[in-house]
Amino acid sequence: MNVRAGGQDGEIPDENLLDHDDCALVRGVLARAGDKWSILVLRILGDGPTRFNALQRAVGGISQRMLTVTLRHLERDGLVSREVTPSKPPRVDYALTSLGQSLREVTEPIGQWALANRGEIEGARIRYDAADL
Amino acid sequence: MNVRAGGQDGEIPDENLLDHDDCALVRGVLARAGDKWSILVLRILGDGPTRFNALQRAVGGISQRMLTVTLRHLERDGLVSREVTPSKPPRVDYALTSLGQSLREVTEPIGQWALANRGEIEGARIRYDAADL
DNA sequence: CGGGATCCGTAAAGATACTG
DNA sequence: CAGTATCTTTACGGATCCCG
């Protein structure tokens, strides 16, 4: 979020930070990536093009409608491509676009972070919840 | 059974990829970061400890309630600390914890990505929206 | 000053049933 | 097979009033 290159450590000088509008953009991306099914779908599509029903089976627990909605969102943002093969029965393959792949790469560190810090997060929650019963 | 179709991209070792269960965790983190105000608050707190009203002014457009709710969530997850100075009038400073700072560092690449690809995303949306009127 | 509590409107989630 | 349509439910977010 902060645009300076270089240093990794604690203090972050101001200026050079994203303005309010840019935050909305970032938030939009995070919100899309953070909705209930998107990352699951993105992950599975990372294995290669997949058909609708295969996707639904792979995700597990997603309703048809939510899969459709999720795919539409991802498609709209140019993260996923949709290829129709008119046959009988019809066949539709979804795949990651290069944009989608690049997003996956960038979100991956967050996965690492979440795994590395899950204990801390859960601990913090337990402490917090215990504090004000 | 994991991701990674080779592409034009950097390498992501298989062992670092998330399995199905971990996706829920990652999604939780992304959803928290992606809610309407969190990244704004995180950014401002990155500049240093800030009081409630200063935060509200800095964010701009957030209601008192949503700021409170957002701060409680961040605090619960251990991303933000809350320090009360009992005086008159009372003073409460919020600050990033080290966990919060580390999250900011990890989410920063997404900010970069969003900015770098905003044109592509917007273009994709326009194309998508134009396609099925 | 820094909230908590409550109410309300909207928008998104989700299941189910139906269709080309 | 791959959706769309319809409906119900839930969560988000804003406004307002109140309190220590």
PDB file of C-alpha atoms (C1' of nucleotides) in Angstrom:
ATOM      1  CA  MET A   1       0.000   0.000   0.000  1.00  0.00           C
ATOM      2  CA  ASN A   2       2.827   2.210   0.496  1.00  0.00           C
ATOM      3  CA  VAL A   3       4.749   2.908  -2.565  1.00  0.00           C
ATOM      4  CA  ARG A   4       8.255   3.253  -1.402  1.00  0.00           C
ATOM      5  CA  ALA A   5      10.666   0.651  -2.597  1.00  0.00           C
ATOM      6  CA  GLY A   6      13.346  -0.801  -0.448  1.00  0.00           C
ATOM      7  CA  GLY A   7      13.240  -1.093   3.291  1.00  0.00           C
ATOM      8  CA  GLN A   8      11.338  -3.876   4.908  1.00  0.00           C
ATOM      9  CA  ASP A   9      11.504  -2.984   8.534  1.00  0.00           C
ATOM     10  CA  GLY A  10       9.380  -1.284  11.080  1.00  0.00           C
ATOM     11  CA  GLU A  11       8.985   2.394  10.485  1.00  0.00           C
ATOM     12  CA  ILE A  12       7.324   3.706   7.423  1.00  0.00           C
ATOM     13  CA  PRO A  13       7.700   7.369   6.617  1.00  0.00           C
ATOM     14  CA  ASP A  14       4.673   9.007   5.239  1.00  0.00           C
ATOM     15  CA  GLU A  15       4.164  10.771   1.940  1.00  0.00           C
ATOM     16  CA  ASN A  16       4.333   8.548  -1.032  1.00  0.00           C
ATOM     17  CA  LEU A  17       1.377   6.706   0.356  1.00  0.00           C
ATOM     18  CA  LEU A  18      -1.682   5.793  -1.581  1.00  0.00           C
ATOM     19  CA  ASP A  19      -4.420   8.317  -1.580  1.00  0.00           C
ATOM     20  CA  HIS A  20      -7.968   7.696  -0.686  1.00  0.00           C
ATOM     21  CA  ASP A  21      -9.097   6.729  -4.161  1.00  0.00           C
ATOM     22  CA  ASP A  22      -6.321   4.248  -4.634  1.00  0.00           C
ATOM     23  CA  CYS A  23      -7.339   2.577  -1.450  1.00  0.00           C
ATOM     24  CA  ALA A  24     -10.750   2.025  -2.878  1.00  0.00           C
ATOM     25  CA  LEU A  25      -9.147   0.275  -5.804  1.00  0.00           C
ATOM     26  CA  VAL A  26      -6.995  -1.898  -3.610  1.00  0.00           C
ATOM     27  CA  ARG A  27      -9.915  -2.615  -1.398  1.00  0.00           C
ATOM     28  CA  GLY A  28     -11.920  -3.700  -4.393  1.00  0.00           C
ATOM     29  CA  VAL A  29      -9.237  -6.158  -5.376  1.00  0.00           C
ATOM     30  CA  LEU A  30      -8.878  -7.481  -1.849  1.00  0.00           C
ATOM     31  CA  ALA A  31     -12.604  -7.744  -1.450  1.00  0.00           C
ATOM     32  CA  ARG A  32     -12.894  -9.697  -4.656  1.00  0.00           C
ATOM     33  CA  ALA A  33     -10.043 -11.976  -3.708  1.00  0.00           C
ATOM     34  CA  GLY A  34     -11.403 -12.255  -0.205  1.00  0.00           C
ATOM     35  CA  ASP A  35     -14.923 -13.290  -0.936  1.00  0.00           C
ATOM     36  CA  LYS A  36     -15.949 -16.705   0.096  1.00  0.00           C
ATOM     37  CA  TRP A  37     -15.125 -18.658  -3.033  1.00  0.00           C
ATOM     38  CA  SER A  38     -12.813 -16.681  -5.261  1.00  0.00           C
ATOM     39  CA  ILE A  39      -9.500 -17.888  -3.937  1.00  0.00           C
ATOM     40  CA  LEU A  40     -10.672 -21.468  -4.034  1.00  0.00           C
ATOM     41  CA  VAL A  41     -11.708 -21.087  -7.643  1.00  0.00           C
ATOM     42  CA  LEU A  42      -8.529 -19.271  -8.537  1.00  0.00           C
ATOM     43  CA  ARG A  43      -6.494 -22.021  -6.993  1.00  0.00           C
ATOM     44  CA  ILE A  44      -8.254 -24.787  -8.800  1.00  0.00           C
ATOM     45  CA  LEU A  45      -8.093 -22.980 -12.087  1.00  0.00           C
ATOM     46  CA  GLY A  46      -4.393 -22.639 -11.458  1.00  0.00           C
ATOM     47  CA  ASP A  47      -4.173 -26.366 -12.128  1.00  0.00           C
ATOM     48  CA  GLY A  48      -5.473 -25.829 -15.609  1.00  0.00           C
ATOM     49  CA  PRO A  49      -8.679 -25.180 -17.511  1.00  0.00           C
ATOM     50  CA  THR A  50     -11.673 -26.672 -15.812  1.00  0.00           C
ATOM     51  CA  ARG A  51     -15.290 -27.226 -16.673  1.00  0.00           C
ATOM     52  CA  PHE A  52     -18.178 -25.922 -14.676  1.00  0.00           C
ATOM     53  CA  ASN A  53     -19.218 -29.128 -13.003  1.00  0.00           C
ATOM     54  CA  ALA A  54     -15.674 -30.223 -12.354  1.00  0.00           C
ATOM     55  CA  LEU A  55     -15.130 -26.887 -10.710  1.00  0.00           C
ATOM     56  CA  GLN A  56     -18.168 -27.331  -8.566  1.00  0.00           C
ATOM     57  CA  ARG A  57     -17.025 -30.747  -7.468  1.00  0.00           C
ATOM     58  CA  ALA A  58     -13.517 -29.526  -6.821  1.00  0.00           C
ATOM     59  CA  VAL A  59     -14.620 -26.616  -4.714  1.00  0.00           C
ATOM     60  CA  GLY A  60     -16.996 -28.673  -2.655  1.00  0.00           C
ATOM     61  CA  GLY A  61     -19.955 -27.112  -0.974  1.00  0.00           C
ATOM     62  CA  ILE A  62     -20.498 -24.313  -3.404  1.00  0.00           C
ATOM     63  CA  SER A  63     -23.936 -23.937  -4.917  1.00  0.00           C
ATOM     64  CA  GLN A  64     -24.382 -23.625  -8.635  1.00  0.00           C
ATOM     65  CA  ARG A  65     -25.484 -20.107  -8.318  1.00  0.00           C
ATOM     66  CA  MET A  66     -22.559 -18.970  -6.223  1.00  0.00           C
ATOM     67  CA  LEU A  67     -20.147 -20.639  -8.578  1.00  0.00           C
ATOM     68  CA  THR A  68     -21.762 -18.844 -11.478  1.00  0.00           C
ATOM     69  CA  VAL A  69     -21.704 -15.533  -9.678  1.00  0.00           C
ATOM     70  CA  THR A  70     -18.102 -15.976  -8.608  1.00  0.00           C
ATOM     71  CA  LEU A  71     -17.023 -16.883 -12.106  1.00  0.00           C
ATOM     72  CA  ARG A  72     -18.850 -13.919 -13.552  1.00  0.00           C
ATOM     73  CA  HIS A  73     -17.094 -11.573 -11.204  1.00  0.00           C
ATOM     74  CA  LEU A  74     -13.720 -13.042 -11.962  1.00  0.00           C
ATOM     75  CA  GLU A  75     -14.449 -12.971 -15.646  1.00  0.00           C
ATOM     76  CA  ARG A  76     -15.601  -9.406 -15.490  1.00  0.00           C
ATOM     77  CA  ASP A  77     -12.359  -8.357 -13.885  1.00  0.00           C
ATOM     78  CA  GLY A  78     -10.414 -10.160 -16.562  1.00  0.00           C
ATOM     79  CA  LEU A  79      -8.982 -12.727 -14.173  1.00  0.00           C
ATOM     80  CA  VAL A  80     -10.656 -15.724 -15.695  1.00  0.00           C
ATOM     81  CA  SER A  81     -11.518 -16.618 -19.264  1.00  0.00           C
ATOM     82  CA  ARG A  82     -14.564 -18.492 -20.405  1.00  0.00           C
ATOM     83  CA  GLU A  83     -14.470 -20.627 -23.491  1.00  0.00           C
ATOM     84  CA  VAL A  84     -17.592 -22.205 -24.873  1.00  0.00           C
ATOM     85  CA  THR A  85     -17.434 -25.274 -27.048  1.00  0.00           C
ATOM     86  CA  PRO A  86     -20.859 -25.722 -28.606  1.00  0.00           C
ATOM     87  CA  SER A  87     -21.326 -29.439 -28.622  1.00  0.00           C
ATOM     88  CA  LYS A  88     -23.779 -31.878 -27.217  1.00  0.00           C
ATOM     89  CA  PRO A  89     -23.796 -31.536 -24.381  1.00  0.00           C
ATOM     90  CA  PRO A  90     -22.309 -28.064 -24.342  1.00  0.00           C
ATOM     91  CA  ARG A  91     -18.900 -27.624 -22.843  1.00  0.00           C
ATOM     92  CA  VAL A  92     -17.533 -24.563 -21.101  1.00  0.00           C
ATOM     93  CA  ASP A  93     -13.995 -24.306 -19.904  1.00  0.00           C
ATOM     94  CA  TYR A  94     -12.783 -21.730 -17.465  1.00  0.00           C
ATOM     95  CA  ALA A  95      -9.143 -20.822 -17.160  1.00  0.00           C
ATOM     96  CA  LEU A  96      -6.944 -18.266 -15.530  1.00  0.00           C
ATOM     97  CA  THR A  97      -5.882 -15.395 -17.697  1.00  0.00           C
ATOM     98  CA  SER A  98      -2.366 -14.071 -17.355  1.00  0.00           C
ATOM     99  CA  LEU A  99      -3.836 -11.335 -15.224  1.00  0.00           C
ATOM    100  CA  GLY A 100      -5.408 -13.955 -13.016  1.00  0.00           C
ATOM    101  CA  GLN A 101      -2.118 -15.786 -12.731  1.00  0.00           C
ATOM    102  CA  SER A 102      -0.312 -12.640 -11.787  1.00  0.00           C
ATOM    103  CA  LEU A 103      -2.864 -11.973  -9.102  1.00  0.00           C
ATOM    104  CA  ARG A 104      -2.379 -15.438  -7.753  1.00  0.00           C
ATOM    105  CA  GLU A 105       1.313 -14.847  -7.509  1.00  0.00           C
ATOM    106  CA  VAL A 106       0.819 -11.646  -5.629  1.00  0.00           C
ATOM    107  CA  THR A 107      -1.718 -13.036  -3.213  1.00  0.00           C
ATOM    108  CA  GLU A 108       0.407 -16.017  -2.425  1.00  0.00           C
ATOM    109  CA  PRO A 109       2.585 -14.165   0.121  1.00  0.00           C
ATOM    110  CA  ILE A 110      -0.578 -13.454   2.025  1.00  0.00           C
ATOM    111  CA  GLY A 111      -1.219 -17.131   2.197  1.00  0.00           C
ATOM    112  CA  GLN A 112       2.240 -17.597   3.611  1.00  0.00           C
ATOM    113  CA  TRP A 113       1.652 -14.838   6.064  1.00  0.00           C
ATOM    114  CA  ALA A 114      -1.681 -16.231   7.170  1.00  0.00           C
ATOM    115  CA  LEU A 115      -0.203 -19.647   7.741  1.00  0.00           C
ATOM    116  CA  ALA A 116       2.845 -18.311   9.510  1.00  0.00           C
ATOM    117  CA  ASN A 117       0.772 -16.127  11.792  1.00  0.00           C
ATOM    118  CA  ARG A 118      -2.331 -18.177  12.266  1.00  0.00           C
ATOM    119  CA  GLY A 119      -1.293 -18.992  15.782  1.00  0.00           C
ATOM    120  CA  GLU A 120      -0.843 -15.359  16.633  1.00  0.00           C
ATOM    121  CA  ILE A 121      -4.149 -14.405  15.137  1.00  0.00           C
ATOM    122  CA  GLU A 122      -6.023 -17.144  16.872  1.00  0.00           C
ATOM    123  CA  GLY A 123      -4.275 -16.363  20.116  1.00  0.00           C
ATOM    124  CA  ALA A 124      -5.167 -12.722  19.824  1.00  0.00           C
ATOM    125  CA  ARG A 125      -8.786 -13.624  19.215  1.00  0.00           C
ATOM    126  CA  ILE A 126      -8.927 -15.911  22.190  1.00  0.00           C
ATOM    127  CA  ARG A 127      -7.371 -13.288  24.400  1.00  0.00           C
ATOM    128  CA  TYR A 128      -9.689 -10.631  23.101  1.00  0.00           C
ATOM    129  CA  ASP A 129     -12.780 -12.745  23.491  1.00  0.00           C
ATOM    130  CA  ALA A 130     -11.797 -13.801  26.966  1.00  0.00           C
ATOM    131  CA  ALA A 131     -11.176 -10.238  28.052  1.00  0.00           C
ATOM    132  CA  ASP A 132     -14.679  -8.865  27.889  1.00  0.00           C
ATOM    133  CA  LEU A 133     -17.147 -11.584  28.531  1.00  0.00           C
TER     134      LEU A 133
ATOM    135  CA  MET B   1      -2.977 -32.170  -6.391  1.00  0.00           C
ATOM    136  CA  ASN B   2      -1.886 -28.684  -6.458  1.00  0.00           C
ATOM    137  CA  VAL B   3      -1.553 -25.575  -8.341  1.00  0.00           C
ATOM    138  CA  ARG B   4       1.109 -24.502 -10.700  1.00  0.00           C
ATOM    139  CA  ALA B   5       0.752 -24.649 -14.297  1.00  0.00           C
ATOM    140  CA  GLY B   6       4.029 -23.355 -15.487  1.00  0.00           C
ATOM    141  CA  GLY B   7       3.815 -20.024 -17.167  1.00  0.00           C
ATOM    142  CA  GLN B   8       5.805 -16.980 -17.855  1.00  0.00           C
ATOM    143  CA  ASP B   9       6.035 -16.306 -14.191  1.00  0.00           C
ATOM    144  CA  GLY B  10       8.243 -16.732 -11.208  1.00  0.00           C
ATOM    145  CA  GLU B  11       8.354 -20.008  -9.398  1.00  0.00           C
ATOM    146  CA  ILE B  12       6.028 -20.980  -6.660  1.00  0.00           C
ATOM    147  CA  PRO B  13       7.198 -24.081  -4.883  1.00  0.00           C
ATOM    148  CA  ASP B  14       4.496 -26.652  -4.449  1.00  0.00           C
ATOM    149  CA  GLU B  15       5.015 -27.011  -0.761  1.00  0.00           C
ATOM    150  CA  ASN B  16       4.128 -23.381  -0.292  1.00  0.00           C
ATOM    151  CA  LEU B  17       0.740 -23.717  -1.826  1.00  0.00           C
ATOM    152  CA  LEU B  18      -2.383 -23.745   0.197  1.00  0.00           C
ATOM    153  CA  ASP B  19      -4.598 -26.721   0.628  1.00  0.00           C
ATOM    154  CA  HIS B  20      -8.322 -26.536   0.779  1.00  0.00           C
ATOM    155  CA  ASP B  21      -8.652 -25.967   4.503  1.00  0.00           C
ATOM    156  CA  ASP B  22      -6.065 -23.271   4.607  1.00  0.00           C
ATOM    157  CA  CYS B  23      -8.003 -21.366   2.029  1.00  0.00           C
ATOM    158  CA  ALA B  24     -10.590 -20.596   4.649  1.00  0.00           C
ATOM    159  CA  LEU B  25      -7.910 -19.044   6.797  1.00  0.00           C
ATOM    160  CA  VAL B  26      -6.488 -17.013   3.967  1.00  0.00           C
ATOM    161  CA  ARG B  27      -9.916 -15.957   2.963  1.00  0.00           C
ATOM    162  CA  GLY B  28     -10.559 -14.741   6.472  1.00  0.00           C
ATOM    163  CA  VAL B  29      -7.476 -12.593   6.348  1.00  0.00           C
ATOM    164  CA  LEU B  30      -8.263 -11.244   2.920  1.00  0.00           C
ATOM    165  CA  ALA B  31     -11.846 -10.585   3.852  1.00  0.00           C
ATOM    166  CA  ARG B  32     -10.764  -8.658   6.894  1.00  0.00           C
ATOM    167  CA  ALA B  33      -8.243  -6.657   4.934  1.00  0.00           C
ATOM    168  CA  GLY B  34     -10.728  -6.190   2.161  1.00  0.00           C
ATOM    169  CA  ASP B  35     -13.605  -4.794   4.106  1.00  0.00           C
ATOM    170  CA  LYS B  36     -14.586  -1.282   3.410  1.00  0.00           C
ATOM    171  CA  TRP B  37     -12.343   0.554   5.830  1.00  0.00           C
ATOM    172  CA  SER B  38      -9.614  -1.700   7.180  1.00  0.00           C
ATOM    173  CA  ILE B  39      -6.892  -0.887   4.710  1.00  0.00           C
ATOM    174  CA  LEU B  40      -7.496   2.800   5.112  1.00  0.00           C
ATOM    175  CA  VAL B  41      -7.207   2.510   8.858  1.00  0.00           C
ATOM    176  CA  LEU B  42      -4.169   0.292   8.621  1.00  0.00           C
ATOM    177  CA  ARG B  43      -2.505   2.779   6.331  1.00  0.00           C
ATOM    178  CA  ILE B  44      -3.130   5.726   8.565  1.00  0.00           C
ATOM    179  CA  LEU B  45      -2.000   3.849  11.620  1.00  0.00           C
ATOM    180  CA  GLY B  46       1.138   3.023   9.711  1.00  0.00           C
ATOM    181  CA  ASP B  47       2.075   6.665  10.104  1.00  0.00           C
ATOM    182  CA  GLY B  48       2.044   6.306  13.834  1.00  0.00           C
ATOM    183  CA  PRO B  49      -0.318   6.084  16.799  1.00  0.00           C
ATOM    184  CA  THR B  50      -3.506   7.982  16.229  1.00  0.00           C
ATOM    185  CA  ARG B  51      -6.477   8.990  18.308  1.00  0.00           C
ATOM    186  CA  PHE B  52     -10.017   8.079  17.507  1.00  0.00           C
ATOM    187  CA  ASN B  53     -11.180  11.417  16.227  1.00  0.00           C
ATOM    188  CA  ALA B  54      -8.001  12.053  14.298  1.00  0.00           C
ATOM    189  CA  LEU B  55      -8.508   8.678  12.684  1.00  0.00           C
ATOM    190  CA  GLN B  56     -12.039   9.523  11.772  1.00  0.00           C
ATOM    191  CA  ARG B  57     -10.978  12.789  10.203  1.00  0.00           C
ATOM    192  CA  ALA B  58      -8.105  11.157   8.393  1.00  0.00           C
ATOM    193  CA  VAL B  59     -10.224   8.407   6.930  1.00  0.00           C
ATOM    194  CA  GLY B  60     -12.877  10.776   5.775  1.00  0.00           C
ATOM    195  CA  GLY B  61     -16.425   9.612   5.282  1.00  0.00           C
ATOM    196  CA  ILE B  62     -16.398   6.853   7.840  1.00  0.00           C
ATOM    197  CA  SER B  63     -19.099   6.874  10.456  1.00  0.00           C
ATOM    198  CA  GLN B  64     -18.226   6.697  14.090  1.00  0.00           C
ATOM    199  CA  ARG B  65     -19.800   3.325  14.332  1.00  0.00           C
ATOM    200  CA  MET B  66     -17.943   1.799  11.430  1.00  0.00           C
ATOM    201  CA  LEU B  67     -14.670   3.131  12.727  1.00  0.00           C
ATOM    202  CA  THR B  68     -15.369   1.549  16.075  1.00  0.00           C
ATOM    203  CA  VAL B  69     -16.388  -1.718  14.495  1.00  0.00           C
ATOM    204  CA  THR B  70     -13.365  -1.757  12.223  1.00  0.00           C
ATOM    205  CA  LEU B  71     -11.005  -1.032  15.076  1.00  0.00           C
ATOM    206  CA  ARG B  72     -12.550  -3.751  17.195  1.00  0.00           C
ATOM    207  CA  HIS B  73     -12.052  -6.291  14.455  1.00  0.00           C
ATOM    208  CA  LEU B  74      -8.474  -5.267  13.903  1.00  0.00           C
ATOM    209  CA  GLU B  75      -7.842  -5.288  17.601  1.00  0.00           C
ATOM    210  CA  ARG B  76      -9.399  -8.679  17.991  1.00  0.00           C
ATOM    211  CA  ASP B  77      -7.091 -10.107  15.371  1.00  0.00           C
ATOM    212  CA  GLY B  78      -4.119  -8.588  17.113  1.00  0.00           C
ATOM    213  CA  LEU B  79      -3.345  -6.203  14.285  1.00  0.00           C
ATOM    214  CA  VAL B  80      -3.987  -3.034  16.207  1.00  0.00           C
ATOM    215  CA  SER B  81      -3.394  -2.060  19.793  1.00  0.00           C
ATOM    216  CA  ARG B  82      -5.540   0.210  21.890  1.00  0.00           C
ATOM    217  CA  GLU B  83      -4.088   2.294  24.639  1.00  0.00           C
ATOM    218  CA  VAL B  84      -6.278   4.266  26.962  1.00  0.00           C
ATOM    219  CA  THR B  85      -4.970   7.266  28.837  1.00  0.00           C
ATOM    220  CA  PRO B  86      -7.513   8.118  31.507  1.00  0.00           C
ATOM    221  CA  SER B  87      -7.543  11.882  31.545  1.00  0.00           C
ATOM    222  CA  LYS B  88     -10.120  14.524  30.980  1.00  0.00           C
ATOM    223  CA  PRO B  89     -11.105  14.292  28.323  1.00  0.00           C
ATOM    224  CA  PRO B  90     -10.083  10.656  27.934  1.00  0.00           C
ATOM    225  CA  ARG B  91      -7.516   9.823  25.329  1.00  0.00           C
ATOM    226  CA  VAL B  92      -7.277   6.626  23.340  1.00  0.00           C
ATOM    227  CA  ASP B  93      -4.456   5.899  20.961  1.00  0.00           C
ATOM    228  CA  TYR B  94      -4.551   3.206  18.371  1.00  0.00           C
ATOM    229  CA  ALA B  95      -1.404   1.832  16.827  1.00  0.00           C
ATOM    230  CA  LEU B  96      -0.288  -1.003  14.635  1.00  0.00           C
ATOM    231  CA  THR B  97       1.122  -4.012  16.393  1.00  0.00           C
ATOM    232  CA  SER B  98       4.098  -5.744  14.878  1.00  0.00           C
ATOM    233  CA  LEU B  99       1.654  -8.258  13.472  1.00  0.00           C
ATOM    234  CA  GLY B 100      -0.266  -5.433  11.880  1.00  0.00           C
ATOM    235  CA  GLN B 101       2.898  -4.002  10.416  1.00  0.00           C
ATOM    236  CA  SER B 102       3.872  -7.322   8.980  1.00  0.00           C
ATOM    237  CA  LEU B 103       0.465  -7.635   7.398  1.00  0.00           C
ATOM    238  CA  ARG B 104       0.854  -4.230   5.872  1.00  0.00           C
ATOM    239  CA  GLU B 105       4.146  -5.258   4.377  1.00  0.00           C
ATOM    240  CA  VAL B 106       2.652  -8.356   2.882  1.00  0.00           C
ATOM    241  CA  THR B 107      -0.379  -6.623   1.458  1.00  0.00           C
ATOM    242  CA  GLU B 108       1.683  -3.919  -0.109  1.00  0.00           C
ATOM    243  CA  PRO B 109       2.501  -5.965  -3.214  1.00  0.00           C
ATOM    244  CA  ILE B 110      -1.208  -6.238  -3.825  1.00  0.00           C
ATOM    245  CA  GLY B 111      -1.432  -2.503  -3.789  1.00  0.00           C
ATOM    246  CA  GLN B 112       1.322  -2.388  -6.357  1.00  0.00           C
ATOM    247  CA  TRP B 113      -0.417  -4.999  -8.409  1.00  0.00           C
ATOM    248  CA  ALA B 114      -3.740  -3.205  -8.262  1.00  0.00           C
ATOM    249  CA  LEU B 115      -2.185   0.041  -9.369  1.00  0.00           C
ATOM    250  CA  ALA B 116      -0.122  -1.577 -12.077  1.00  0.00           C
ATOM    251  CA  ASN B 117      -3.106  -3.449 -13.448  1.00  0.00           C
ATOM    252  CA  ARG B 118      -5.898  -1.028 -12.832  1.00  0.00           C
ATOM    253  CA  GLY B 119      -6.070  -0.219 -16.500  1.00  0.00           C
ATOM    254  CA  GLU B 120      -6.408  -3.861 -17.398  1.00  0.00           C
ATOM    255  CA  ILE B 121      -9.053  -4.460 -14.814  1.00  0.00           C
ATOM    256  CA  GLU B 122     -11.069  -1.459 -15.822  1.00  0.00           C
ATOM    257  CA  GLY B 123     -10.687  -2.336 -19.461  1.00  0.00           C
ATOM    258  CA  ALA B 124     -11.857  -5.866 -18.803  1.00  0.00           C
ATOM    259  CA  ARG B 125     -14.881  -4.556 -16.975  1.00  0.00           C
ATOM    260  CA  ILE B 126     -15.795  -2.188 -19.729  1.00  0.00           C
ATOM    261  CA  ARG B 127     -15.458  -4.913 -22.308  1.00  0.00           C
ATOM    262  CA  TYR B 128     -17.458  -7.300 -20.205  1.00  0.00           C
ATOM    263  CA  ASP B 129     -20.200  -4.821 -19.508  1.00  0.00           C
ATOM    264  CA  ALA B 130     -20.392  -3.794 -23.135  1.00  0.00           C
ATOM    265  CA  ALA B 131     -20.621  -7.377 -24.310  1.00  0.00           C
ATOM    266  CA  ASP B 132     -24.013  -8.291 -22.931  1.00  0.00           C
ATOM    267  CA  LEU B 133     -26.189  -5.241 -22.903  1.00  0.00           C
TER     268      LEU B 133
ATOM    269  C1'  DC C   1     -13.611  12.771  23.781  1.00  0.00           C
ATOM    270  C1'  DG C   2     -14.495   8.083  22.769  1.00  0.00           C
ATOM    271  C1'  DG C   3     -17.381   5.291  22.364  1.00  0.00           C
ATOM    272  C1'  DG C   4     -22.027   1.812  23.205  1.00  0.00           C
ATOM    273  C1'  DA C   5     -26.809   0.699  21.846  1.00  0.00           C
ATOM    274  C1'  DT C   6     -30.461   0.671  18.744  1.00  0.00           C
ATOM    275  C1'  DC C   7     -33.004   1.008  14.421  1.00  0.00           C
ATOM    276  C1'  DC C   8     -33.386   0.761   9.598  1.00  0.00           C
ATOM    277  C1'  DG C   9     -32.541   0.294   4.586  1.00  0.00           C
ATOM    278  C1'  DT C  10     -29.986  -2.045   1.181  1.00  0.00           C
ATOM    279  C1'  DA C  11     -27.199  -5.428  -0.878  1.00  0.00           C
ATOM    280  C1'  DA C  12     -25.175  -9.601  -1.068  1.00  0.00           C
ATOM    281  C1'  DA C  13     -25.266 -14.713   0.245  1.00  0.00           C
ATOM    282  C1'  DG C  14     -27.461 -18.970  -0.394  1.00  0.00           C
ATOM    283  C1'  DA C  15     -30.808 -22.834  -1.370  1.00  0.00           C
ATOM    284  C1'  DT C  16     -34.002 -24.645  -4.436  1.00  0.00           C
ATOM    285  C1'  DA C  17     -36.310 -25.334  -8.717  1.00  0.00           C
ATOM    286  C1'  DC C  18     -36.518 -24.825 -13.429  1.00  0.00           C
ATOM    287  C1'  DT C  19     -34.589 -24.352 -18.532  1.00  0.00           C
ATOM    288  C1'  DG C  20     -32.022 -24.566 -23.343  1.00  0.00           C
TER     289       DG C  20
ATOM    290  C1'  DC D   1     -24.147 -29.736 -18.866  1.00  0.00           C
ATOM    291  C1'  DA D   2     -24.311 -25.266 -17.697  1.00  0.00           C
ATOM    292  C1'  DG D   3     -26.526 -22.274 -16.343  1.00  0.00           C
ATOM    293  C1'  DT D   4     -31.028 -18.657 -15.124  1.00  0.00           C
ATOM    294  C1'  DA D   5     -35.031 -17.279 -12.097  1.00  0.00           C
ATOM    295  C1'  DT D   6     -37.076 -16.802  -7.874  1.00  0.00           C
ATOM    296  C1'  DC D   7     -37.182 -16.494  -3.096  1.00  0.00           C
ATOM    297  C1'  DT D   8     -35.477 -16.213   1.680  1.00  0.00           C
ATOM    298  C1'  DT D   9     -32.113 -14.965   4.867  1.00  0.00           C
ATOM    299  C1'  DT D  10     -28.234 -12.723   6.610  1.00  0.00           C
ATOM    300  C1'  DA D  11     -24.605  -9.225   6.999  1.00  0.00           C
ATOM    301  C1'  DC D  12     -23.081  -4.653   6.011  1.00  0.00           C
ATOM    302  C1'  DG D  13     -23.199   0.005   6.710  1.00  0.00           C
ATOM    303  C1'  DG D  14     -25.259   4.541   7.982  1.00  0.00           C
ATOM    304  C1'  DA D  15     -27.944   7.636  11.193  1.00  0.00           C
ATOM    305  C1'  DT D  16     -29.176   8.838  15.685  1.00  0.00           C
ATOM    306  C1'  DC D  17     -29.320   9.120  20.589  1.00  0.00           C
ATOM    307  C1'  DC D  18     -27.057   8.311  24.839  1.00  0.00           C
ATOM    308  C1'  DC D  19     -23.433   7.745  28.386  1.00  0.00           C
ATOM    309  C1'  DG D  20     -18.898   8.153  31.274  1.00  0.00           C
TER     310       DG D  20
END
